[in-house]
Amino acid sequence: LINITGGENLTISEINEATSLIQKEAHEDANVIWGMVIDPSMREDIRITVIATGFGKAEAKKVDKPTIPAMKRFAQLPGFKDRSKEIPPFSISVKEGNRETPAFMRRVKASERFDELKLDPPSDFTIEDQDRFDIPTFLRKQAD
């Protein structure tokens, strides 16, 4: 992990030079990640922080897993019956169809097709009816 801190005039070529130098010294399988911070107070200075881990790994001591006594199945406990059943074999059937059409459209019944335009029958709606809707419903019902 590389953190490069520099002033506002820090260039990408300077960053590239620093990261390349560190990467050459690191192991060929090392995963090198770098980032940069602009600190105006640094002006012409550059600070590079490298955090390296994983070298000189010691072998981990093997610890025996604690043994846990096996639990009894419910069927073996008093008061419980063995209710396990054999699962019958089954098969999956795949219907061959038009794979060009999306699945949600293939599953729609022919009577429910939505690609056909369904319009309500025309009504005898007049301008007078429209004026009537200017009056709130509860007042119209009281007048009727």
Coordinates of C-alpha atoms in Angstrom, one line a residue:
L1 CA 0.0 0.0 0.0
I2 CA 1.6 3.3 -1.1
N3 CA 0.4 6.7 -0.1
I4 CA 2.0 9.6 -2.0
T5 CA 1.6 13.1 -0.4
G6 CA 2.7 16.2 -2.3
G7 CA 2.0 19.8 -3.1
E8 CA -0.3 21.1 -5.8
N9 CA 2.4 20.9 -8.5
L10 CA 3.0 17.2 -8.0
T11 CA 2.9 15.6 -11.5
I12 CA 1.6 12.2 -12.6
S13 CA 5.1 11.4 -14.0
E14 CA 6.6 11.9 -10.5
I15 CA 3.9 9.6 -9.0
N16 CA 4.6 7.0 -11.8
E17 CA 8.3 7.1 -11.1
A18 CA 7.9 6.6 -7.4
T19 CA 5.4 3.7 -7.7
S20 CA 7.5 2.0 -10.4
L21 CA 10.6 2.1 -8.2
I22 CA 8.7 0.6 -5.3
Q23 CA 7.1 -2.0 -7.5
K24 CA 10.4 -3.1 -8.8
E25 CA 11.7 -3.7 -5.3
A26 CA 8.5 -5.6 -4.2
H27 CA 7.9 -9.3 -4.8
E28 CA 6.7 -10.1 -8.3
D29 CA 3.4 -11.5 -7.0
A30 CA 2.8 -8.4 -4.7
N31 CA -0.5 -6.6 -5.1
V32 CA 0.6 -3.0 -5.0
I33 CA -2.1 -0.3 -4.5
W34 CA -1.3 3.3 -4.5
G35 CA -3.1 6.6 -3.8
M36 CA -2.2 10.2 -3.6
V37 CA -3.0 13.2 -1.5
I38 CA -2.6 16.9 -2.4
D39 CA -1.4 18.9 0.6
P40 CA -0.8 22.6 -0.4
S41 CA 1.5 23.1 2.7
M42 CA 3.9 20.5 1.2
R43 CA 4.8 22.8 -1.8
E44 CA 7.8 21.2 -3.4
D45 CA 8.2 18.3 -1.0
I46 CA 6.9 14.7 -1.5
R47 CA 6.2 12.2 1.3
I48 CA 5.8 8.5 0.4
T49 CA 4.4 6.1 2.9
V50 CA 4.7 2.4 2.2
I51 CA 2.9 -0.2 4.2
A52 CA 4.1 -3.8 3.4
T53 CA 2.7 -7.0 4.9
G54 CA 3.1 -10.7 4.3
F55 CA 6.9 -11.2 4.1
G56 CA 8.6 -13.7 6.4
K57 CA 5.4 -15.6 7.0
A58 CA 5.8 -18.1 9.8
E59 CA 3.9 -21.3 9.5
A60 CA 0.8 -21.3 11.6
K61 CA 0.7 -23.8 14.4
K62 CA -1.9 -26.5 13.8
V63 CA -4.4 -26.5 16.6
D64 CA -6.6 -29.6 17.1
K65 CA -10.2 -28.8 16.7
P66 CA -12.1 -29.5 19.9
T67 CA -14.3 -32.6 19.6
I68 CA -18.0 -32.1 20.2
P69 CA -20.0 -35.1 21.0
A70 CA -22.3 -36.1 18.2
M71 CA -25.9 -34.9 18.7
K72 CA -28.7 -37.4 18.6
R73 CA -31.2 -37.0 15.8
F74 CA -34.7 -36.0 16.9
A75 CA -36.1 -39.4 15.8
Q76 CA -33.8 -41.0 18.4
L77 CA -34.9 -38.7 21.3
P78 CA -37.8 -39.9 23.4
G79 CA -41.2 -38.5 22.3
F80 CA -40.2 -38.0 18.7
K81 CA -41.1 -40.2 15.8
D82 CA -39.1 -40.6 12.6
R83 CA -41.1 -38.8 10.0
S84 CA -38.6 -38.8 7.3
K85 CA -39.9 -39.9 3.9
E86 CA -38.2 -40.8 0.7
I87 CA -38.5 -38.1 -1.9
P88 CA -40.1 -39.4 -5.1
P89 CA -38.1 -38.8 -8.3
F90 CA -39.1 -36.0 -10.5
S91 CA -38.3 -34.6 -13.9
I92 CA -38.2 -31.1 -15.2
S93 CA -39.9 -30.5 -18.5
V94 CA -38.9 -27.6 -20.7
K95 CA -41.3 -26.4 -23.3
E96 CA -39.7 -25.5 -26.5
G97 CA -41.1 -22.2 -27.8
N98 CA -40.2 -19.0 -29.4
R99 CA -37.1 -17.9 -27.5
E100 CA -37.1 -14.6 -29.4
T101 CA -40.2 -13.5 -27.4
P102 CA -39.5 -12.5 -23.7
A103 CA -40.7 -15.0 -21.1
F104 CA -43.2 -12.6 -19.5
M105 CA -44.9 -12.2 -22.9
R106 CA -44.9 -16.0 -23.6
R107 CA -46.7 -16.6 -20.3
V108 CA -49.6 -14.2 -21.0
K109 CA -52.9 -15.9 -22.1
A110 CA -54.0 -15.0 -25.6
S111 CA -57.1 -13.3 -24.2
E112 CA -54.9 -11.1 -22.0
R113 CA -52.5 -9.9 -24.7
F114 CA -51.5 -6.3 -24.1
D115 CA -49.9 -5.6 -27.4
E116 CA -53.4 -5.1 -28.9
L117 CA -55.0 -1.7 -28.4
K118 CA -58.1 -2.1 -26.3
L119 CA -60.3 1.1 -26.2
D120 CA -63.4 1.6 -24.2
P121 CA -66.5 2.1 -26.3
P122 CA -67.1 5.7 -27.1
S123 CA -69.5 7.5 -24.8
D124 CA -71.9 10.4 -25.4
F125 CA -69.9 12.8 -23.2
T126 CA -71.0 16.4 -23.8
I127 CA -69.8 19.8 -22.7
E128 CA -72.7 20.1 -20.3
D129 CA -71.5 16.9 -18.6
Q130 CA -68.1 18.4 -18.2
D131 CA -69.6 21.5 -16.5
R132 CA -71.4 19.2 -14.2
F133 CA -68.1 17.8 -12.9
D134 CA -67.2 21.3 -11.6
I135 CA -69.6 20.6 -8.7
P136 CA -68.2 18.3 -6.0
T137 CA -69.7 14.8 -6.0
F138 CA -71.3 15.1 -2.5
L139 CA -73.2 18.2 -3.6
R140 CA -74.3 16.6 -6.9
K141 CA -75.6 13.6 -4.9
Q142 CA -77.5 15.9 -2.5
A143 CA -79.2 17.7 -5.4
D144 CA -80.3 14.4 -7.0

